[in-house]
Coordinates of C-alpha atoms in Angstrom, one line a residue:
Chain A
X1215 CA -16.3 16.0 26.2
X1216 CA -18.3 19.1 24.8
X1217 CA -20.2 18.4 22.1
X1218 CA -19.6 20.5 18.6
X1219 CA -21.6 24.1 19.1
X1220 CA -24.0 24.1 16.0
X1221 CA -23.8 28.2 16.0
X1222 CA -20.0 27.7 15.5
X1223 CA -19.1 29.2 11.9
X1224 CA -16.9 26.2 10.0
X1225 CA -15.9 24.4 13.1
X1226 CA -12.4 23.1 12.4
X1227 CA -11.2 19.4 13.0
X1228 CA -12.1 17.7 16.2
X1229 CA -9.7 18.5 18.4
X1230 CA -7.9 15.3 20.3
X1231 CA -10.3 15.8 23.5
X1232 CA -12.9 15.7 21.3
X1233 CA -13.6 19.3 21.4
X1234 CA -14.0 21.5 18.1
X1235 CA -11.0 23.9 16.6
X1236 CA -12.3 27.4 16.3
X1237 CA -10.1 30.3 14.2
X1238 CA -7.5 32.1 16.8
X1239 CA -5.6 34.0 14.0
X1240 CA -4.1 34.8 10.9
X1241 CA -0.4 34.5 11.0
X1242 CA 0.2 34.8 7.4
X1243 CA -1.3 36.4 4.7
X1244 CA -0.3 35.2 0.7
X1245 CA 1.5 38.4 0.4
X1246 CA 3.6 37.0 3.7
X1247 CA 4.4 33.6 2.9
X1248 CA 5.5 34.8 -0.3
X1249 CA 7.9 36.8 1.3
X1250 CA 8.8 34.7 3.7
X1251 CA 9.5 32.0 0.9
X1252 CA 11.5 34.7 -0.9
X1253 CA 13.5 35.4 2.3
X1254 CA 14.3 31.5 3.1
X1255 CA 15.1 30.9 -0.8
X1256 CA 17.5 33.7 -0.3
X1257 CA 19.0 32.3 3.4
X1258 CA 19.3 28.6 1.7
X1259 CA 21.7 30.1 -1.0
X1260 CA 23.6 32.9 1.5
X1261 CA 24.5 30.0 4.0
X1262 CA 26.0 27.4 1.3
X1263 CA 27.7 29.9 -0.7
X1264 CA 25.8 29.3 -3.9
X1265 CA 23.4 26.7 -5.3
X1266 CA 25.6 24.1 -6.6
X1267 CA 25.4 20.6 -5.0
X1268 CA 22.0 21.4 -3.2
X1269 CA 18.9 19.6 -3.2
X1270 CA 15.7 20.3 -1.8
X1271 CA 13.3 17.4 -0.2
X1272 CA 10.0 18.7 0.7
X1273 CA 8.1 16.5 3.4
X1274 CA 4.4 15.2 2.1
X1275 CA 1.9 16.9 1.6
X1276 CA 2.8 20.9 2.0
X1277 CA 6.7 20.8 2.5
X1278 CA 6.9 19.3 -1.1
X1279 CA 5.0 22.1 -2.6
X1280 CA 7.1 24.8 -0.6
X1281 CA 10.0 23.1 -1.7
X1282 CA 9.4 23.7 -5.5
X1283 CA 8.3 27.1 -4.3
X1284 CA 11.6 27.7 -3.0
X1285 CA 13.6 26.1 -6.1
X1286 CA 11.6 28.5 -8.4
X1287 CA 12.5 31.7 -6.9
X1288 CA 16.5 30.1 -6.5
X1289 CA 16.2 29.5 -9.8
X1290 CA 15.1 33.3 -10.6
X1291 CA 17.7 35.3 -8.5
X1292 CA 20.6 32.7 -9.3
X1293 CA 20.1 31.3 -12.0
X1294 CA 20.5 27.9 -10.6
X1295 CA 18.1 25.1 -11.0
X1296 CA 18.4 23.1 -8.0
X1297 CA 17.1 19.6 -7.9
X1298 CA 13.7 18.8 -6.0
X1299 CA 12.7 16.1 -4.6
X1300 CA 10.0 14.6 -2.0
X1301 CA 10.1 12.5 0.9
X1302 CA 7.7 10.4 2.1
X1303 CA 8.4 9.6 6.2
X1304 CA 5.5 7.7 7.0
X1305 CA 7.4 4.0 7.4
X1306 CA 10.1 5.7 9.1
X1307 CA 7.6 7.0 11.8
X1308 CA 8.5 6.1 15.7
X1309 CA 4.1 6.2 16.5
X1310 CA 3.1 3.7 14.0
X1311 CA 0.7 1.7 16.1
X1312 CA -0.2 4.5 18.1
X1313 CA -2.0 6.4 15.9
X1314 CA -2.8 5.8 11.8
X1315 CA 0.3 6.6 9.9
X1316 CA -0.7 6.4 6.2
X1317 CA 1.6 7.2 3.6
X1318 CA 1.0 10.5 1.8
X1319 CA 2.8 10.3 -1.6
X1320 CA 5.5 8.4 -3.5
X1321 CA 9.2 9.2 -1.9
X1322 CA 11.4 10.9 -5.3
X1323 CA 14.6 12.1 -5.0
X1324 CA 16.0 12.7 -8.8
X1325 CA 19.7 12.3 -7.7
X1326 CA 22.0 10.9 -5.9
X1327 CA 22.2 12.8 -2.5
X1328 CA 25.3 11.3 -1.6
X1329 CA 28.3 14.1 -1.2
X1330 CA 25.4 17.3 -1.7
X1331 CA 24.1 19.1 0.9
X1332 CA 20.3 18.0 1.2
X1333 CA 17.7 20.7 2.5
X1334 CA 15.1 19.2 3.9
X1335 CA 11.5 21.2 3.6
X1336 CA 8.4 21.5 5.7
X1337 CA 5.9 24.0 6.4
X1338 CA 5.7 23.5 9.9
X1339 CA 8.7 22.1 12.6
X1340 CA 6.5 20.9 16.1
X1341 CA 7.9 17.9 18.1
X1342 CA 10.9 17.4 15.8
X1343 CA 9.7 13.6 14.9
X1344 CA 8.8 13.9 11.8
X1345 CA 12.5 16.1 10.8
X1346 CA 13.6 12.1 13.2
X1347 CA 12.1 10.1 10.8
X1348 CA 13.3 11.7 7.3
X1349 CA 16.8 11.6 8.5
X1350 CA 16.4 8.2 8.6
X1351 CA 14.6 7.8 5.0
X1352 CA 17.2 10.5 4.1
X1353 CA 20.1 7.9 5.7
X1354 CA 19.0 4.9 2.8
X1355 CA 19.3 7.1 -0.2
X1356 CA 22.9 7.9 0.4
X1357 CA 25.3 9.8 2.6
X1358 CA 24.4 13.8 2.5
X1359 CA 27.6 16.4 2.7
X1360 CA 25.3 17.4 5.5
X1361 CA 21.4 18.0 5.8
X1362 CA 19.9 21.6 6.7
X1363 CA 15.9 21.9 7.8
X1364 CA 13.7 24.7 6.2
X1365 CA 10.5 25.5 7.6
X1366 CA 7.9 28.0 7.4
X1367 CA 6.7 28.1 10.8
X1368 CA 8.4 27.0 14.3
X1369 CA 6.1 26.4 16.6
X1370 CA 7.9 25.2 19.7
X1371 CA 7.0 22.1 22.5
X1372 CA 9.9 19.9 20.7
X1373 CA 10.4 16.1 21.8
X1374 CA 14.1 15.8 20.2
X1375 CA 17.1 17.8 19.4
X1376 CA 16.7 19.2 16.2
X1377 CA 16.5 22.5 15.2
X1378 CA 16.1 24.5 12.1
X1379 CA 18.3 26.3 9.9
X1380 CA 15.8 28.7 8.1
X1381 CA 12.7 29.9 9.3
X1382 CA 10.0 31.7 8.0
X1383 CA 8.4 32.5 11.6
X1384 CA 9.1 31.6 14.9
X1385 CA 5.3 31.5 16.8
X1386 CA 5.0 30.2 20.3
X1387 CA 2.0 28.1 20.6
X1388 CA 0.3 26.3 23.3
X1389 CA 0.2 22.7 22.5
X1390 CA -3.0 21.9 22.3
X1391 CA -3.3 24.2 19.2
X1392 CA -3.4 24.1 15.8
X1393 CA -1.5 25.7 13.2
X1394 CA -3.2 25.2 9.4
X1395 CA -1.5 26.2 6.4
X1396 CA -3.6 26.2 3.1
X1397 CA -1.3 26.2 -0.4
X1398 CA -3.1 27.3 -3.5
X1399 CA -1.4 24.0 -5.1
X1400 CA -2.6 21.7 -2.3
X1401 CA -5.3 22.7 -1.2
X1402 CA -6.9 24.6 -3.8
X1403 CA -7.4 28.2 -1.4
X1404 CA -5.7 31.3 -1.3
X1405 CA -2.6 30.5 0.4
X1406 CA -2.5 31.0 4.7
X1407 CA -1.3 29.7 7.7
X1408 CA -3.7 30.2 10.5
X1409 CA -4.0 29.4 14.5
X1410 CA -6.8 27.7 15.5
X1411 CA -7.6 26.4 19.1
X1412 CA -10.3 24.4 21.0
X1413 CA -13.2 26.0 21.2
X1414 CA -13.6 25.3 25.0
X1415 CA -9.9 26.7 25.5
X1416 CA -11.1 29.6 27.4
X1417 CA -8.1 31.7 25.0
X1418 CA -8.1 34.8 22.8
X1419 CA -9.1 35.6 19.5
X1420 CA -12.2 33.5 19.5
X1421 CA -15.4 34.4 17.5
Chain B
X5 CA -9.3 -4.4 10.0
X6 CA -8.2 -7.0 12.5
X7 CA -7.7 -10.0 10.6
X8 CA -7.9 -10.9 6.3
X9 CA -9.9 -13.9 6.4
X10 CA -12.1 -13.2 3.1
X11 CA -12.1 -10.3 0.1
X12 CA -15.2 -10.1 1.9
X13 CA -14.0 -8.4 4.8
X14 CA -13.1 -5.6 2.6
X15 CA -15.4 -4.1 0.5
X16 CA -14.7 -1.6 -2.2
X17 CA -13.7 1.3 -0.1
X18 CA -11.0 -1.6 2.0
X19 CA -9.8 -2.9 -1.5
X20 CA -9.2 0.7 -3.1
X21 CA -7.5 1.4 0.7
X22 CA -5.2 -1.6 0.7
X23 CA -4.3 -1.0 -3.1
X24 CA -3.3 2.5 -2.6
X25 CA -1.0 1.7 0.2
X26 CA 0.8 -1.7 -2.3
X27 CA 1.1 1.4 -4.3
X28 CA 3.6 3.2 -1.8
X29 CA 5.1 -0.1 -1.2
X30 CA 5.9 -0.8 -4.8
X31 CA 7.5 2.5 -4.6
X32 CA 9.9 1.0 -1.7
X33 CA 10.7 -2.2 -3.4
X34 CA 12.2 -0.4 -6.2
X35 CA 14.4 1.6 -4.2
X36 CA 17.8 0.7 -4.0
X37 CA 17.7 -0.2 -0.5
X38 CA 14.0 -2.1 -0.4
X39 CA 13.2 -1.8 3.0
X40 CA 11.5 0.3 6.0
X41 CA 11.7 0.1 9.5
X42 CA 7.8 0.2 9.8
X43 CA 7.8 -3.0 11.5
X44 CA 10.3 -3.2 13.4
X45 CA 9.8 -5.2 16.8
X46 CA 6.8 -7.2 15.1
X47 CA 7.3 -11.4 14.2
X48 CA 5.4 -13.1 11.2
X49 CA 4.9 -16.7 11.6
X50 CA 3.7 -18.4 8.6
X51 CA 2.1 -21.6 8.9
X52 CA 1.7 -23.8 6.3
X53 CA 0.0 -27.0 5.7
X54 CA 0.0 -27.2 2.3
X55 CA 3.1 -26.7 -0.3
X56 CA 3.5 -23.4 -1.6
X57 CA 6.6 -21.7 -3.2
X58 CA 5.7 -18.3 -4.2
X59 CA 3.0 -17.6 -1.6
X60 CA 5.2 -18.1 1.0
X61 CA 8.5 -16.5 -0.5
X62 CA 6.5 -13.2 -0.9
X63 CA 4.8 -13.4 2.2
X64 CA 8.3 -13.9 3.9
X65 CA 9.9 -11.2 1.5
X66 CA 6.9 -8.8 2.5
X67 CA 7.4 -9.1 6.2
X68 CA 11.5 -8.5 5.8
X69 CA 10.7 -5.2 4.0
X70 CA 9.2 -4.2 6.6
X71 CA 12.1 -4.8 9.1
X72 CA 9.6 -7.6 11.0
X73 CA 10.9 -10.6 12.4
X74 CA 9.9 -13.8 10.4
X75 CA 9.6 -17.0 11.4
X76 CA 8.9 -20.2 9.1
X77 CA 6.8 -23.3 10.4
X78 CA 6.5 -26.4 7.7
X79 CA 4.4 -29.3 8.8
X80 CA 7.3 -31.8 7.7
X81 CA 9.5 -32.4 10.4
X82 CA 7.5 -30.2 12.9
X83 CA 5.6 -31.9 15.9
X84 CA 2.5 -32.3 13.1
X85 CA 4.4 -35.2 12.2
X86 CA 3.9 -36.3 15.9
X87 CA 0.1 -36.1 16.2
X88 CA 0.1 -32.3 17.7
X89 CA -3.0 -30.9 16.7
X90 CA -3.7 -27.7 14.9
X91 CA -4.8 -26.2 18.1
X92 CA -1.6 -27.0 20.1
X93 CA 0.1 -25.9 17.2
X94 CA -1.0 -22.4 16.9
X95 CA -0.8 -21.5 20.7
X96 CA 2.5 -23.1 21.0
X97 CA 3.6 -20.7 18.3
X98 CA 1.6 -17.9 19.9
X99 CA 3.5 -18.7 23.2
X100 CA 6.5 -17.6 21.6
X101 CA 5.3 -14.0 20.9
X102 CA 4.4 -13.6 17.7
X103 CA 2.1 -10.5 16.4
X104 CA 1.0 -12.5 12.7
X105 CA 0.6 -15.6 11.5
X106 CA -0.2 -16.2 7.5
X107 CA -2.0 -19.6 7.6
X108 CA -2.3 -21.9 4.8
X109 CA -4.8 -25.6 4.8
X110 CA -5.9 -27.7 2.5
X111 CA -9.1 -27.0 4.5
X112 CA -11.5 -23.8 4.3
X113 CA -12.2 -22.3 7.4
X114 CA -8.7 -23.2 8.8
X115 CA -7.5 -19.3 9.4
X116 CA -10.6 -18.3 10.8
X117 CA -10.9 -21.1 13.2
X118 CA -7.3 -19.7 14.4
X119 CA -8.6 -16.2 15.1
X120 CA -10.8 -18.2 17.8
X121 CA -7.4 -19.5 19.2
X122 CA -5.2 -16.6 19.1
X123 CA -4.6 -12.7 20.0
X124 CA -2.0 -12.3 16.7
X125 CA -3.6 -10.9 13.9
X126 CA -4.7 -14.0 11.3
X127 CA -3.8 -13.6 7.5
X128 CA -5.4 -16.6 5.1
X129 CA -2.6 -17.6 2.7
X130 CA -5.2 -20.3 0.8
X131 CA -8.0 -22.1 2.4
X132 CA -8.8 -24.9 0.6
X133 CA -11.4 -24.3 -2.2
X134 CA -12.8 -21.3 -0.3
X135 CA -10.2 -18.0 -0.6
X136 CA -6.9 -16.6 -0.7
X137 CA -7.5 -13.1 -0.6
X138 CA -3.6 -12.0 -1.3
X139 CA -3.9 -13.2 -4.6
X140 CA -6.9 -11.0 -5.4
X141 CA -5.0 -7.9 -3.9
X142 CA -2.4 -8.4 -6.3
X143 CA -4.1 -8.9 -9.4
X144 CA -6.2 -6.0 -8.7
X145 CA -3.2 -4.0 -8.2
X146 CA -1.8 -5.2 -11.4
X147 CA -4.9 -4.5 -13.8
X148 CA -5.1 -1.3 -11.6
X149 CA -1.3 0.0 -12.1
X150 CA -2.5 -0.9 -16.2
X151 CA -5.7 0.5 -16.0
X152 CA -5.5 3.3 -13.7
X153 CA -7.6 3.6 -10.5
X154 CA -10.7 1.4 -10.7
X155 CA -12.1 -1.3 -12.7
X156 CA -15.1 -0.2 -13.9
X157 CA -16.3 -1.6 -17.0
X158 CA -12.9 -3.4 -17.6
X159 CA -14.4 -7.3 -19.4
X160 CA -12.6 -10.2 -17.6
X161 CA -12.5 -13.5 -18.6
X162 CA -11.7 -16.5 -15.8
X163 CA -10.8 -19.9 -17.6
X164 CA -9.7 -23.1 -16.0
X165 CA -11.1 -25.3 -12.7
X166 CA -13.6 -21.9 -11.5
X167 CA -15.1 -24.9 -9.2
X168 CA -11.9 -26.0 -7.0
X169 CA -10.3 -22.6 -7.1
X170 CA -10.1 -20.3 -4.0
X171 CA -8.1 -17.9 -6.3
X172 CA -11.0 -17.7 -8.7
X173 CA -13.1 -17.0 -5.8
X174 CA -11.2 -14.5 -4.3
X175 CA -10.0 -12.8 -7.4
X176 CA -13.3 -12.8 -8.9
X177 CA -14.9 -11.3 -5.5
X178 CA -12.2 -8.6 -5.8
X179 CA -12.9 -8.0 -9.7
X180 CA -16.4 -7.7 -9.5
X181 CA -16.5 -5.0 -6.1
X182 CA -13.6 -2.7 -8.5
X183 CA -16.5 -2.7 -10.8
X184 CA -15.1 -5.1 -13.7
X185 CA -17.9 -7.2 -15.7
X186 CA -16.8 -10.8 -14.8
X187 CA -17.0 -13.8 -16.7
X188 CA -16.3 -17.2 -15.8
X189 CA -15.4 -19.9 -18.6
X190 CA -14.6 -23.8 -18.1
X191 CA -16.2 -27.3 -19.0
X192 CA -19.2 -27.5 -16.7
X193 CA -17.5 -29.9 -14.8
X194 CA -15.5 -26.8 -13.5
X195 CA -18.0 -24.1 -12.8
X196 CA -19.3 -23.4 -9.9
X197 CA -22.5 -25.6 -8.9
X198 CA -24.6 -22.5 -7.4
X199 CA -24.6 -19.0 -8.5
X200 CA -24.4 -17.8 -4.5
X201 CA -20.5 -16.4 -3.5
X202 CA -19.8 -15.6 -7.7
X203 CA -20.5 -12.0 -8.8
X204 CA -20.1 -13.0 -12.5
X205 CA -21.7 -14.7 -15.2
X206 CA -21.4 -18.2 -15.0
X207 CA -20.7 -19.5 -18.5
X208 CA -19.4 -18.4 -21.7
X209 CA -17.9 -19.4 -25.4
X210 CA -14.4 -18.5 -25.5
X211 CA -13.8 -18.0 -29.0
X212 CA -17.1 -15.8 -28.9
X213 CA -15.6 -14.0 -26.1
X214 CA -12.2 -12.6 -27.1
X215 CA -12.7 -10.1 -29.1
X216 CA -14.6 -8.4 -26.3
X217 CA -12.5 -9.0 -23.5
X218 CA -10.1 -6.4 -21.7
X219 CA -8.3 -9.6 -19.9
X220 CA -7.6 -13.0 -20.0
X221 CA -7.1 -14.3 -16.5
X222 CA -5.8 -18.3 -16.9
X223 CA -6.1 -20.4 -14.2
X224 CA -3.3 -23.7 -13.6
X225 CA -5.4 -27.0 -14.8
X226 CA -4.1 -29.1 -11.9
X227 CA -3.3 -32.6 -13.6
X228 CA -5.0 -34.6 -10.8
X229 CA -8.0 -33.4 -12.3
X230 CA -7.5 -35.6 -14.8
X231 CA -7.5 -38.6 -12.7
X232 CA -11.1 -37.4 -10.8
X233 CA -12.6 -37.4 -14.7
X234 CA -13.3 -34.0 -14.6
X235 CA -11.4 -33.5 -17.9
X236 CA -11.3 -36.3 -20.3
X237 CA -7.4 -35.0 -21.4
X238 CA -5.3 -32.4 -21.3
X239 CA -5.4 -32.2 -24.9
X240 CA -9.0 -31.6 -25.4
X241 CA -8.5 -29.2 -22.7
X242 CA -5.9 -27.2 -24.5
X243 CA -7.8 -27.2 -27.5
X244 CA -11.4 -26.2 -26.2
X245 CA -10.0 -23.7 -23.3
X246 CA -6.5 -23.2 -23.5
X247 CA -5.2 -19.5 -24.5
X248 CA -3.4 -21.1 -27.7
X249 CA -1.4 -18.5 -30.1
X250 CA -4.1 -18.6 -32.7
X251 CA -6.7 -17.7 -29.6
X252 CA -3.7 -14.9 -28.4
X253 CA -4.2 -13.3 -32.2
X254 CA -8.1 -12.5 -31.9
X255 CA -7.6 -10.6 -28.5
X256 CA -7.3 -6.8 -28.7
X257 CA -3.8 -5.8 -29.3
X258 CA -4.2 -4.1 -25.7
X259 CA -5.7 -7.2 -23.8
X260 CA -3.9 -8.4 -20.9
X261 CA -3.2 -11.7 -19.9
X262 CA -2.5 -13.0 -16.1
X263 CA -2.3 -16.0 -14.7
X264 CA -1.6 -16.5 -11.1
X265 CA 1.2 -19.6 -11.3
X266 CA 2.4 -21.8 -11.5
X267 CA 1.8 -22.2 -15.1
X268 CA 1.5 -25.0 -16.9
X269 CA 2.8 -24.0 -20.2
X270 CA 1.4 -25.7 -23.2
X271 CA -1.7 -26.7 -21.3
X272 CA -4.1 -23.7 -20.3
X273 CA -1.7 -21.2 -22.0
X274 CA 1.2 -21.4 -24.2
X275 CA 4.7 -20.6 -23.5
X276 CA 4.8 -17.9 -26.3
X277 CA 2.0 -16.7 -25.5
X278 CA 2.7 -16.6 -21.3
X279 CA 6.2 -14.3 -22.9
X280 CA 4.7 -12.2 -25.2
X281 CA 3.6 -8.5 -24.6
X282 CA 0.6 -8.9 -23.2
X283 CA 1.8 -10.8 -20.1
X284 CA 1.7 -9.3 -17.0
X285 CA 2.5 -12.6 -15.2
X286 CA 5.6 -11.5 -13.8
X287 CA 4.3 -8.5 -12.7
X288 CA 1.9 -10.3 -10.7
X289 CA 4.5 -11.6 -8.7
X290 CA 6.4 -8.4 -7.8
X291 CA 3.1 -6.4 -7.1
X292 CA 2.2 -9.9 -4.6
X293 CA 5.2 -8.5 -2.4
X294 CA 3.6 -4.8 -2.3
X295 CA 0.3 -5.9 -1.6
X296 CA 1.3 -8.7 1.3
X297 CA 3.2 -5.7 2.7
X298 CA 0.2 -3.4 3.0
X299 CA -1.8 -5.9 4.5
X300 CA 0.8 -6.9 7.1
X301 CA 1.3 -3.2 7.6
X302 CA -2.3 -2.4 7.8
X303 CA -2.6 -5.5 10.4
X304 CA 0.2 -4.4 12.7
X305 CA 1.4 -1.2 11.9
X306 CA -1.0 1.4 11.0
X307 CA -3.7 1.4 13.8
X308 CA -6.2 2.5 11.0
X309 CA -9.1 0.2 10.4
X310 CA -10.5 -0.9 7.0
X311 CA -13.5 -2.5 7.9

């Protein structure tokens, strides 16, 4: 495919035809997310009628950090502190084989989930498959009360049924895009979630 | 990575790769329920021609974890015992659909002669004198998990048969790429004959020696040896080389002492001495099942490539 254009400022990731990711937009600002993480902490505590018997499971890498994100502010406004733990769904995976699938971090859970009402954390929901596979890492640490999915951004083009609960923003996507979110406790950056395309995708925004 | 043949196929960057990932599954054979689906669908054969306990159990335990099929061969009472060649052996087994098979021979060269035979992916459980590169993963990961990452500058000490010893070979392969300083200690009737294949120095006092050292790795003093005159006695053995409790006392208080099994207590180590604190010998054998997990994932499951 089309070779990586030199003149390209910070060409993203190859893209899976081989192509380069160029910058499409902003979608979120650090001012935003921090709203939006305000928002969703506030959602998480409206819908189950207080914080008692929650926990929150961030997905590895970034849905661990929001997770504690979202804990801290719960903890602010209600004075609650609600457990946090992180899930690591790589073993649990339905493409290992077809693609690398490395572990990202050790799974921690500091209590029991059985009988609580787990929440599980990402940053962004796409096909669904990875929400698939912590339900069933979720499944071997106990028996939730039931299991609600927080995310930051929606994206769309789902492969199962699963939906989430709280959202921070619901942006359609073509498929072949990418959404990146930088966390100042991940990655180092100001904090940001971005769309980025091919560079040869002919669409809008481009530089 | 297609097949684990040799610590050689590895390098640093495939050690440090494989040793992260018996990190994560350490992690899972402490949970309550020790066990992903990550291989579900797969089938581990292991073949073995020579008698091993512990190799086998963890290689068996490793593959279970990981939700894969398992399937043991043992030459007694198989069709070996008939005249079937290794050959016919292996692609019988193959026939049957199997996407591993952990080999152990009295002979080196036996698993990669198999890789010539057979699609599945090859894993060398112990090849006669030659390697048995499982056994380096784990004690990596166990002076790693004490150490943190890396081995850099960390003084080892290898005592017993270096010469016979595909676990000295392997392990010391594996010490030296982590960057450990790697000394090897025996009755010359036990060290290597040639330098080549042995990142280490060849040779040593042991009483001169421990006060330096940041382990003690002991290898099992095979009583046969005694037969082939490479030892006069066991006795003499014990008291020129074995780790003795007045020897134990003149390590640092932070020196840590491994030994891959089976031990032969009173001989190269003694038994208080295999208990005390500094022993990580049991360790060893629960960070064996991590690491023979990664590699079985890394062979079937993850589709990345070490090498």
């Amino acid at each position: 495919m089309s070779a990586p254009d030199a003149t390209q400022p910070e060409p993203g990731p190859a893209t899976r035809e081989g192509g380069r990711f160029v910058f499409r937009a902003q979608v979120f600002t650090a001012d935003d997310l921090r709203r939006a993480h305000t928002r969703i902490a506030h959602e998480i505590v409206e819908r189950n009628h207080g914080a008692d018997g929650l926990v929150l499971v961030g997905l590895y890498t970034r849905g661990a950090a929001v997770a504690e994100r979202l804990a801290a502010i719960i903890e602010g406004f209600e004075g609650v502190t609600v457990p946090v733990g992180a899930l690591d769904v790589a073993f649990y995976r339905d493409d290992i084989g077809l693609r690398p699938v490395q572990p990202l971090g050790p799974t921690e859970v500091p209590v029991d989930v059985t009988g609580r009402t787990v929440v599980l954390v990402d940053d962004v929901l796409f096909t669904g498959r990875t929400v698939r596979a912590a339900l069933d890492a979720l499944t071997e640490l106990g028996r939730p009360r039931a299991v609600q999915v927080a995310v930051l951004v929606d994206r769309g083009h789902r492969e199962l049924p699963i939906r989430a609960d709280f959202v921070g923003k619901n942006l359609p996507t073509k498929r072949a895009e990418d959404i990146r979110v930088r966390l100042a406790e991940v990655d180092g950056e100001e904090d940001t979630i971005e769309v980025w395309g091919p560079a040869d995708g002919g669409g809008t925004g481009e530089r | 990575m297609r097949h684990l043949l040799s610590v050689d196929d590895l390098g640093r960057d495939g050690l440090e790769e494989l040793l992260d990932l018996g990190e994560s599954f350490l992690e899972v054979t402490r949970r309550d329920i020790p066990k992903v689906p990550a291989l579900r669908g797969k089938t581990v054969v292991s073949l073995f021609y020579e008698d091993s306990t512990r190799t086998r159990l963890s290689f068996e335990t490793a593959a279970k974890r990981l939700s894969a099929d398992t399937m043991a061969f043992s030459v007694s009472g198989s069709s070996v015992a008939k005249g079937e060649s290794l050959r016919d052996t292996v692609q019988t087994i193959e026939a049957m659909g199997v996407d591993a098979i952990v080999v152990r021979h009295r002979s080196a060269g036996v698993p990669h002669r198999v890789t010539t035979w057979v699609d599945a992916a090859v894993v060398n459980a112990g090849d006669g004198r030659h390697e048995h590169p499982t056994q380096a993963l784990l004690d990596a990961l166990t002076l790693r998990r004490h150490r943190g990452t890396g081995l850099d500058g960390a003084r080892i000490a290898i005592i017993g048969d270096i010469r016979h010893s595909r676990v000295a070979r392997s392990t010391t392969k594996a010490f030296a790429a982590l960057g450990a300083d790697v000394t090897l200690v025996a009755p010359p009737t036990m060290l290597p004959e040639a330098e080549a294949g042995w990142p280490a120095t060849i040779g040593g006092d042991l009483d001169d020696l421990l006060p330096t050292l940041d382990v003690v790795y002991l290898l099992r003093i095979q009583h046969e040896r005694q037969d082939a005159a490479l030892l006069p006695s066991l006795r003499e053995y014990t008291m020129r080389y074995g780790l003795t409790r007045e020897r134990a006392a003149r390590l640092k208080p932070d020196t840590l002492i491994m030994h891959p099994g089976p031990m032969n207590r009173g001989v190269e180590i003694a038994a208080e001495v295999a208990e005390g604190p500094a022993s990580v010998i049991t360790e060893q054998v629960a960070n064996g099942v991590a690491v023979r997990m990664a590699v079985l994932y890394q062979l079937l499951g993850s589709g990345a490539t070490v090498a």
